[in-house]
Short mmCIF file of C-alpha atoms and ligand atoms in Angstrom, two decimals:
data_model
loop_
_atom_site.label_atom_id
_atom_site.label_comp_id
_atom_site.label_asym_id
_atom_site.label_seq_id
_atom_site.Cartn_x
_atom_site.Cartn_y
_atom_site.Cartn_z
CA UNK A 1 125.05 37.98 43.68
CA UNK A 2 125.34 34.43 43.57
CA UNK A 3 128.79 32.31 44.60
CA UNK A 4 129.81 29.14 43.73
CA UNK A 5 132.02 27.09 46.43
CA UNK A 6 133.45 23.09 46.13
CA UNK A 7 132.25 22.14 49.65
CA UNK A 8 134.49 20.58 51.57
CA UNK A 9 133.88 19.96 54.88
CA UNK A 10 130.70 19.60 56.87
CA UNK A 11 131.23 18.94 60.78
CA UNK A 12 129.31 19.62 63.85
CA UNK A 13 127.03 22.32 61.95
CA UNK A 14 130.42 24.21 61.04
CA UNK A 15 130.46 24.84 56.99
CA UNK A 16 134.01 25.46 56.10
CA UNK A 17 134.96 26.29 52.79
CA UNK A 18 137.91 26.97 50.09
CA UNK A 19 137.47 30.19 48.18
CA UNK A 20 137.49 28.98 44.94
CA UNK A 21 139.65 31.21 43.18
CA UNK A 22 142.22 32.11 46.19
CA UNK A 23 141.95 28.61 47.73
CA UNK A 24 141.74 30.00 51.27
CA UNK A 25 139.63 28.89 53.86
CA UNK A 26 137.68 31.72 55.79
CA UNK A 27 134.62 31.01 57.84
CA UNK A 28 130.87 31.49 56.77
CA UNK A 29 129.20 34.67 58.97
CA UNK A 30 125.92 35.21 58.36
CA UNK A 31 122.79 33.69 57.42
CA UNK A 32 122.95 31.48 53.65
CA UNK A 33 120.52 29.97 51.76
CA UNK A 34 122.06 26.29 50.69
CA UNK A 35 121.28 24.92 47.40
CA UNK A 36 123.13 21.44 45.65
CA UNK A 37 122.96 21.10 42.03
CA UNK A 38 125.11 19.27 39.65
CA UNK A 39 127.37 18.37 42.26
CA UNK A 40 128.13 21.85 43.19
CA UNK A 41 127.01 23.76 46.34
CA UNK A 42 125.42 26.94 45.42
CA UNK A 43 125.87 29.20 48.75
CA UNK A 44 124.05 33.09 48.44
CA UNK A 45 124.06 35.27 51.43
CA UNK A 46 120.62 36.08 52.29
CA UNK A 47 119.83 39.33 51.93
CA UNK A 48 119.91 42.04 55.17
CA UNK A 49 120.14 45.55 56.07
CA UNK A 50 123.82 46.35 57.23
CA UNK A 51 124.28 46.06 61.40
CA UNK A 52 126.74 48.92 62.64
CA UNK A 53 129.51 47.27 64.52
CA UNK A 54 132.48 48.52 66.05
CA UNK A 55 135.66 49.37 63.75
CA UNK A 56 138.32 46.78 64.53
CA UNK A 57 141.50 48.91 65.49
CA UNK A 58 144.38 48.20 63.42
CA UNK A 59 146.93 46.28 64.66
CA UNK A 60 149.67 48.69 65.16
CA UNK A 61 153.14 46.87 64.49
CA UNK A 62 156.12 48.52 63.42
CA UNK A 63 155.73 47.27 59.54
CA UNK A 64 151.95 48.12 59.33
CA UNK A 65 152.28 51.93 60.93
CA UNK A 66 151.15 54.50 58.69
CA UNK A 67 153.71 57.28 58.53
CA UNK A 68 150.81 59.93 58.92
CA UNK A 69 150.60 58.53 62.20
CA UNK A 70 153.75 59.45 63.58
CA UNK A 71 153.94 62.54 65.64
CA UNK A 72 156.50 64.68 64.24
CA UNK A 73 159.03 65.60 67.28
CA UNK A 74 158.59 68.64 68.69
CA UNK A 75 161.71 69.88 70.78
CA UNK A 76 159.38 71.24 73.76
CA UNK A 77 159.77 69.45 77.01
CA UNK A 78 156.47 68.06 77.31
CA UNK A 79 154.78 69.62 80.49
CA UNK A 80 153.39 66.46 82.03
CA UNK A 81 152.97 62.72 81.09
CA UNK A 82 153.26 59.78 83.20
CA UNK A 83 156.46 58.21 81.87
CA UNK A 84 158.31 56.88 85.14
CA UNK A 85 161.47 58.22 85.54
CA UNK A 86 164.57 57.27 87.57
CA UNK A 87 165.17 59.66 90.41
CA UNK A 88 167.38 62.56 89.26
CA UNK A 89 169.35 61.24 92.34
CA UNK A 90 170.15 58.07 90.93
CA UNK A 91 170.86 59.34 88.10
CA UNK A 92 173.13 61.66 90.07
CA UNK A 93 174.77 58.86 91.45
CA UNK A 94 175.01 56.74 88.36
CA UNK A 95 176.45 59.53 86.04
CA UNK A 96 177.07 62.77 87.38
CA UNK A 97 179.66 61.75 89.59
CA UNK A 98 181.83 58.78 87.89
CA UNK A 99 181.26 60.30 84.41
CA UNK A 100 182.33 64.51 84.42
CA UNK A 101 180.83 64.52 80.94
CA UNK A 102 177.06 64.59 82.65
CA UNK A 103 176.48 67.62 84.73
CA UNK A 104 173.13 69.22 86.55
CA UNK A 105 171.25 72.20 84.98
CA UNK A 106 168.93 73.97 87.19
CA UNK A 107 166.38 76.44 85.19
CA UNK A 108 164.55 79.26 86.57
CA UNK A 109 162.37 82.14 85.33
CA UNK A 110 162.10 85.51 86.96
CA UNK A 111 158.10 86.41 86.92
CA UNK A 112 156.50 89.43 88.13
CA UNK A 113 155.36 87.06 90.95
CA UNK A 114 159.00 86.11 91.47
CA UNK A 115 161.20 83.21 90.79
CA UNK A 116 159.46 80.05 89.34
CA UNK A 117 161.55 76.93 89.53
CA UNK A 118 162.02 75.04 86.56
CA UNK A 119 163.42 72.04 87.64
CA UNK A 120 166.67 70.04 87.53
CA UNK A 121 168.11 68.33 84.39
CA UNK A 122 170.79 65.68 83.56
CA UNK A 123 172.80 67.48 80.83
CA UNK A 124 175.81 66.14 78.38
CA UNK A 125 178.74 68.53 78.22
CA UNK A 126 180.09 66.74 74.94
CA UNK A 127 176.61 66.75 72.93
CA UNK A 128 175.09 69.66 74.77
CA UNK A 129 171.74 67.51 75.24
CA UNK A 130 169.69 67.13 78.21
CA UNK A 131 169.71 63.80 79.14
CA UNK A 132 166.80 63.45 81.51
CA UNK A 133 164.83 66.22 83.15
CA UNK A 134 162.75 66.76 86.46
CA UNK A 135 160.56 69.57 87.16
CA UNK A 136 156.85 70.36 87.92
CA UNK A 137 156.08 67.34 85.91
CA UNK A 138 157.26 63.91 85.09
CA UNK A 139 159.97 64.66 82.03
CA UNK A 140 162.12 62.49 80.18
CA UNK A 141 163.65 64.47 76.95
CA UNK A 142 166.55 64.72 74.94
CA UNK A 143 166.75 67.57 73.42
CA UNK A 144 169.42 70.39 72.21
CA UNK A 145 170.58 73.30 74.63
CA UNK A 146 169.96 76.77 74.56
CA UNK A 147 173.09 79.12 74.05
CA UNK A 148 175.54 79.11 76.87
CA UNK A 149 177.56 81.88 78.68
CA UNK A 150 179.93 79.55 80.14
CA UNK A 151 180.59 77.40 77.08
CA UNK A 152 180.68 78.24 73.61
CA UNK A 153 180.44 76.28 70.36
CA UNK A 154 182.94 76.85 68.31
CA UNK A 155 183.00 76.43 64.37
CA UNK A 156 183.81 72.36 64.64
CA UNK A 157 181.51 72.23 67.23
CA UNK A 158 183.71 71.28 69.74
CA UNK A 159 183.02 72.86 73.02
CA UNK A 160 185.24 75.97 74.22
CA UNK A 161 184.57 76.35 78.18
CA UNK A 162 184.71 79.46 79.88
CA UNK A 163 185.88 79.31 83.45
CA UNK A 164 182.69 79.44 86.02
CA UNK A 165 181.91 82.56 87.83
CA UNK A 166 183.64 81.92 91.53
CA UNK A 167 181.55 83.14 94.41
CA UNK A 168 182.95 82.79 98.12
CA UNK A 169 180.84 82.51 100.89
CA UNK A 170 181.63 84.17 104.09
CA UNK A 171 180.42 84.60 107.72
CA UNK A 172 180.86 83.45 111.12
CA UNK A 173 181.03 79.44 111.92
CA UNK A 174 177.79 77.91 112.26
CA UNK A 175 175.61 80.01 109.93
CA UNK A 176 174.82 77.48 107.51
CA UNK A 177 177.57 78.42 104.66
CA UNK A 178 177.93 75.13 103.61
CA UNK A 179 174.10 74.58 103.87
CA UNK A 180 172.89 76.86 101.66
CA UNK A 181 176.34 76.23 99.54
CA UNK A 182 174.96 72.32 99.78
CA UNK A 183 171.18 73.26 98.63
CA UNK A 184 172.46 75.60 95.74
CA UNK A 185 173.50 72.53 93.97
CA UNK A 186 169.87 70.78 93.04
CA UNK A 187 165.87 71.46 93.95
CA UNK A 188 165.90 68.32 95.95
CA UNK A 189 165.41 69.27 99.44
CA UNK A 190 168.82 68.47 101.60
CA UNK A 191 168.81 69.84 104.86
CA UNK A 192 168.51 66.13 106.85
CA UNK A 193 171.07 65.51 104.73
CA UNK A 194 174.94 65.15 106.68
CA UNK A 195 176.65 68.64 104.37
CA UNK A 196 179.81 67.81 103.21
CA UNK A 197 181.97 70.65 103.32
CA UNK A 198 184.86 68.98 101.27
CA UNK A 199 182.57 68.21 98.07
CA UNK A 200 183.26 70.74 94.73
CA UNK A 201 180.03 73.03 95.23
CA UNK A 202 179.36 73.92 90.83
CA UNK A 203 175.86 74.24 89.82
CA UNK A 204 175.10 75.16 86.33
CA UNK A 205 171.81 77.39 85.79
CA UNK A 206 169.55 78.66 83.03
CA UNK A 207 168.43 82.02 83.34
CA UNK A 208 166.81 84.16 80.72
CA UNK A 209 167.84 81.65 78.24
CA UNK A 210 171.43 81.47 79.34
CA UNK A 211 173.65 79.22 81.07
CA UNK A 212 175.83 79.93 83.67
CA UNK A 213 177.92 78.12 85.81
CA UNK A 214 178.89 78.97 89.67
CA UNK A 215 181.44 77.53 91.74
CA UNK A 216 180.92 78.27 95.54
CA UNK A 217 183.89 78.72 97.74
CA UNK A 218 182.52 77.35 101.13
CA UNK A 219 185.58 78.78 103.45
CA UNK A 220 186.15 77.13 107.05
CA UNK A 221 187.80 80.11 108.91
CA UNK A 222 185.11 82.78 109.14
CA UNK A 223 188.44 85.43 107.88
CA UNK A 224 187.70 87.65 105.25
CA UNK A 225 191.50 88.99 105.24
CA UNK A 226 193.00 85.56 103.52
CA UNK A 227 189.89 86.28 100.73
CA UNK A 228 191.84 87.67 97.49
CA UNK A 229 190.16 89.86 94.60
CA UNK A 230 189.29 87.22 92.03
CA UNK A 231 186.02 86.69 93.05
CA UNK A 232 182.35 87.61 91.15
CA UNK A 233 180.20 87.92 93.69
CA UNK A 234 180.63 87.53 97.84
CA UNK A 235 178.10 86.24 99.88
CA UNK A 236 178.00 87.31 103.57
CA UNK A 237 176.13 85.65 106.18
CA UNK A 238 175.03 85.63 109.94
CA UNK A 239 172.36 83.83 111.51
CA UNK A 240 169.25 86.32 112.77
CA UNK A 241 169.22 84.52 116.38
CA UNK A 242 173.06 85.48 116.75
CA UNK A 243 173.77 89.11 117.11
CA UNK A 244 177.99 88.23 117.59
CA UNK A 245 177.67 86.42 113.52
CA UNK A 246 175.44 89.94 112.56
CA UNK A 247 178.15 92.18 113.91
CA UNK A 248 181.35 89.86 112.24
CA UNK A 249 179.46 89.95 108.87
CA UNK A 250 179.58 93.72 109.43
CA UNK A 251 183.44 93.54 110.16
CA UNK A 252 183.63 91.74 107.04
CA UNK A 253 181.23 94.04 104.86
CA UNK A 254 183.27 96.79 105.89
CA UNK A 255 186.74 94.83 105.07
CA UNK A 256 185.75 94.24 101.72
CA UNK A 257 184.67 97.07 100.38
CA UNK A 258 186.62 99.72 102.08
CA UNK A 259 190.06 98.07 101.59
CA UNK A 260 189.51 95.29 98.56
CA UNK A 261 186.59 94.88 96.35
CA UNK A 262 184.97 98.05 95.90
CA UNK A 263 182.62 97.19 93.26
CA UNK A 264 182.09 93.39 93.11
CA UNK A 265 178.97 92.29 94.05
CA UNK A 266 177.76 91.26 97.37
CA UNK A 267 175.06 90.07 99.27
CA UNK A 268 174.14 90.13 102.94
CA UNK A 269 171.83 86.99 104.43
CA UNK A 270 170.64 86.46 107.69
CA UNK A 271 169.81 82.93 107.54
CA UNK A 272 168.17 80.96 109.95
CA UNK A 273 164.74 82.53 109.39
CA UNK A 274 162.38 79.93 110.75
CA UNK A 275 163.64 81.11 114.57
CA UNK A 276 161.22 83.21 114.84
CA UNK A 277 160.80 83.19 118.72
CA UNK A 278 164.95 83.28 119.70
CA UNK A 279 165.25 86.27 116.70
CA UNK A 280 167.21 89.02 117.76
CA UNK A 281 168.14 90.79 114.13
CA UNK A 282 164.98 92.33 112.76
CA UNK A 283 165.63 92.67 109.15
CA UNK A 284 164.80 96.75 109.81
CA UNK A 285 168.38 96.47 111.21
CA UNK A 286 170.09 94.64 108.59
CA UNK A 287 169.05 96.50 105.34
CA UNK A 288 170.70 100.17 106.39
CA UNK A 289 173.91 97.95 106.34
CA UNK A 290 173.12 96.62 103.42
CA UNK A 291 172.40 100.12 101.93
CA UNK A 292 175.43 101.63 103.40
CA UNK A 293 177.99 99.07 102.25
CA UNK A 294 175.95 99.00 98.35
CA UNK A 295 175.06 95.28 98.61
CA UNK A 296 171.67 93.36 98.55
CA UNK A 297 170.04 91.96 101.42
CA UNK A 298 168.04 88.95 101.97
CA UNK A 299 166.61 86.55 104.50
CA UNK A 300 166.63 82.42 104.37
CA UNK A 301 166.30 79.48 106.25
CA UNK A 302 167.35 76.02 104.27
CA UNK A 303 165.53 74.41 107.23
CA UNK A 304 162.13 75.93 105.45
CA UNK A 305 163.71 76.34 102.12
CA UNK A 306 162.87 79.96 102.34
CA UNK A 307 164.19 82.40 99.83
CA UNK A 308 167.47 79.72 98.45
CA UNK A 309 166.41 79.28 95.06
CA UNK A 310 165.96 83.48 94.97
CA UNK A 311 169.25 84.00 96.55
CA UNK A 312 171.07 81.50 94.34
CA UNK A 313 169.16 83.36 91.06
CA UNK A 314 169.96 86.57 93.05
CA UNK A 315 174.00 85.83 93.14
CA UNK A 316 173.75 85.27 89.16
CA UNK A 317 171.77 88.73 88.16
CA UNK A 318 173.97 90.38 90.77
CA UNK A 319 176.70 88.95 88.90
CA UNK A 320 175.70 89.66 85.39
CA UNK A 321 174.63 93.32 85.97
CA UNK A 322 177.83 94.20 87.25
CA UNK A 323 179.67 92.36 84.55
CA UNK A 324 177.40 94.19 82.02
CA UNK A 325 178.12 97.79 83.66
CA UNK A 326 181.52 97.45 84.09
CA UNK A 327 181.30 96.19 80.66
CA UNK A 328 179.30 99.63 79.51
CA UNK A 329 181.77 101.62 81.76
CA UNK A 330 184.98 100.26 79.80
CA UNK A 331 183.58 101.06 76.41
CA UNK A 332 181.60 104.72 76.69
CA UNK A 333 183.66 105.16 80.13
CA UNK A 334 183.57 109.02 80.34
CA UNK A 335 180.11 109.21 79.69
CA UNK A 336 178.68 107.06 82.22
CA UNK A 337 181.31 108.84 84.43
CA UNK A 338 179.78 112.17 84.09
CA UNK A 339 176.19 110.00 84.11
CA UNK A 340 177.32 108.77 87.99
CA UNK A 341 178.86 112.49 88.99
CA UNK A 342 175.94 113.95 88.48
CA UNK A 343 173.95 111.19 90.20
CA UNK A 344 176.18 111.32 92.92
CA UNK A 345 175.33 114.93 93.54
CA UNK A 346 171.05 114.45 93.07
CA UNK A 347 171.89 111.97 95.59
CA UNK A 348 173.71 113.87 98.03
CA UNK A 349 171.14 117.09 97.58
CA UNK A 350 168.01 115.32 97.53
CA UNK A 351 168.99 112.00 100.80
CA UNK A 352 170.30 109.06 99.80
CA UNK A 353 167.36 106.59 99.13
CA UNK A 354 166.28 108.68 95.70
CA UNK A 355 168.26 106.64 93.60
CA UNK A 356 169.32 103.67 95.62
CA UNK A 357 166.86 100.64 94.04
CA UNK A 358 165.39 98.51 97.41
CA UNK A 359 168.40 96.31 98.80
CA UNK A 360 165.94 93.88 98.82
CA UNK A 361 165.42 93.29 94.63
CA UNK A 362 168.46 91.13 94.14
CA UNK A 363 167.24 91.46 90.28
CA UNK A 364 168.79 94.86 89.63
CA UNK A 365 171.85 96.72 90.49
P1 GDP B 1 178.70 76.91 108.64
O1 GDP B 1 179.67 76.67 109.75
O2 GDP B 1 178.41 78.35 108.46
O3 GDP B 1 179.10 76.24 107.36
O4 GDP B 1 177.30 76.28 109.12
P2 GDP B 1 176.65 74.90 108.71
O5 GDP B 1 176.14 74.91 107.33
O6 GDP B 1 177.60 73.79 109.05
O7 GDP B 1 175.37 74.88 109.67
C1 GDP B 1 175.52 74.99 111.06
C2 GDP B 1 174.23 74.47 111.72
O8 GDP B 1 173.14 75.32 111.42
C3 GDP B 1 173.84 73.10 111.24
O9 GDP B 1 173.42 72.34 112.34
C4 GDP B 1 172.68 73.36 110.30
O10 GDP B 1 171.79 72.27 110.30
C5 GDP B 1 172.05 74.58 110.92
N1 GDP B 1 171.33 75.39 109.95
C6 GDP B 1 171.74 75.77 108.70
N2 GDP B 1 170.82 76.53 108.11
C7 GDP B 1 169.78 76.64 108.99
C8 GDP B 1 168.50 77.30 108.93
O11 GDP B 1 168.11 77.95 107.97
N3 GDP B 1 167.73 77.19 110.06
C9 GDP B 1 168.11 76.49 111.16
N4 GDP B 1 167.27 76.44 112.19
N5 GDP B 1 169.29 75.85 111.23
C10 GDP B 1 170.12 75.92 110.16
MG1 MG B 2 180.86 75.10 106.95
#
């Protein structure tokens, strides 16, 4: 088709022109056969088979971005990208501690391969939102929580808080309480860390999509007397190079549950497992103790970071079992009595390992 232009401009072999009916000026691409008649430039585009060229990409500014374009949010923490984070340490120290409204949430998962760490996340008490995340991968999310145990919604959605589950750690002085109390609190590793034995030791967790939240009592005196009632679960250490802190955590296995807290839970660790060569509790010793007092047994070292994220997970299930049978017990109470009577006596006929689960499966009761 032919196209009629007013020329107006010839200069240095660059033919610019005005579009005569929009009057604006666009350069001349391709090849053009020139004609002038009557005063008027007649300009046609030679003919030529179509080149394939690369697609410009659209310039993508906020006005011209098609709405088909935007991925819909999805509210699953992405499982890696390579945002750049801050630390969840700074974060610790920007928020957790000046503002009480941010607070850690660990998550784990209990697998048939065992306990799979999650990761830590920066969570708002008022909205209920995590804030910023750290696991496997590199997250940053906001996104709504899963249901809590420890604090409920109610119907204004304010938040009603239920007091954390208390758990007091006890054993002879220089076990490493207040180090595994210390790397309860968050997946980064801490042991060249100074502990601080005076800091509030609460660490929320997600487990089976609920939310709990523990507050460790990290005593100084290695006395169980003082050590009232009111506590979930009790934690009992020695160190497996020490045979004087295996036989006081004995003292104080048999203290508590022949004189106080008959059926809280309880859990006996020999810590200090990387010392191997100066051992002197095998844990062949340990878990008849553990089976005769009716608590769990484990071994750690926060040195290695051996078996602390399965204790801590440990000290919750242990926790919510018994809450849940004592739970059972007070509503159908006669019938689970005659349920344990009769157990009792299978037990007693047939040795005492037939129904005891292993000590060593801090997952059920
Ligand atoms: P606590 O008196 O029971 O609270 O004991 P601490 O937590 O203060 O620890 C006493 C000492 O044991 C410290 O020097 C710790 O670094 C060390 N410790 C704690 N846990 C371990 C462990 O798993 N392995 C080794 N080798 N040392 C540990
Ligand atoms: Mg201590």
């Amino acid at each position: 088709m032919k196209m009629h232009y007013n020329l107006q401009e010839v200069e240095e072999g660059k033919l610019m022109y005005f579009d005569k009916m929009k009057h604006v000026p666009s350069p001349l691409i391709g090849e053009h056969v020139c004609k002038v008649s009557n005063n008027n430039l007649d300009i046609s585009p030679r003919q030529r088979a179509r080149s394939t060229s690369m697609k410009k990409p659209k310039n993508k500014t906020f006005e011209n971005f098609e709405m088909e374009e935007i991925r819909p949010r999805t509210s699953s923490l992405p499982t890696k990208n390579n945002y750049r984070r801050p630390l969840i340490k700074n974060l610790r120290t920007n928020y957790e501690d000046q503002d009480h409204d941010l607070y850690r949430l660990r998550t784990f998962d209990v697998t048939s391969k065992g306990i799979v760490n999650r990761g830590d996340s920066i969570k708002s008490r008022s909205t209920n939102s995590i804030v910023s995340s750290e696991g496997d991968g590199n997250v940053l999310s906001i996104e709504s929580s899963s249901c809590s145990q420890n604090s409920l919604a109610n119907s204004d959605g304010s938040i009603h808080k239920i007091k954390p589950y208390r758990i007091v750690i006890l054993g002879a002085i220089g076990v490493g309480k207040s180090t595994i109390a210390q790397q309860f609190l968050t997946s980064e590793y801490l042991f060249d860390t100074s502990v601080d034995s005076e800091q509030e030791k609460m660490v929320s967790v997600l487990l089976d999509a609920e939310e709990s939240t523990m507050e460790f009592v990290d005593l100084e005196s290695d006395s169980a007397d003082q050590v009232d009632g009111g506590y979930d679960c009790y934690v009992v250490v020695y160190s497996i190079d020490d045979r004087k802190t295996f036989d006081r955590a004995v003292d104080i296995l048999y203290h508590l549950r022949k004189e106080k807290h008959k059926k809280s839970a309880m859990i006996l660790v020999g810590n200090k497992s990387d010392l191997v060569r100066t051992r002197h509790i095998q844990a062949e010793e340990a878990k008849p103790v553990a089976v005769q007092y009716d608590c769990k047994f484990i071994e750690t070292s926060t040195v290695l970071n051996i078996n602390i994220d399965e204790l801590l997970v440990g000290v919750l299930k242990q926790i919510r079992l018994k809450h849940k049978k004592d739970e059972k017990e007070r509503t159908h109470g006669t019938e689970i009595g005659c349920i344990m009577k009769s157990k009792s006596l299978l037990t007693k006929l047939f040795g005492k390992d037939t129904f005891s689960k292993s000590c060593e499966n801090l997952y059920v009761l």
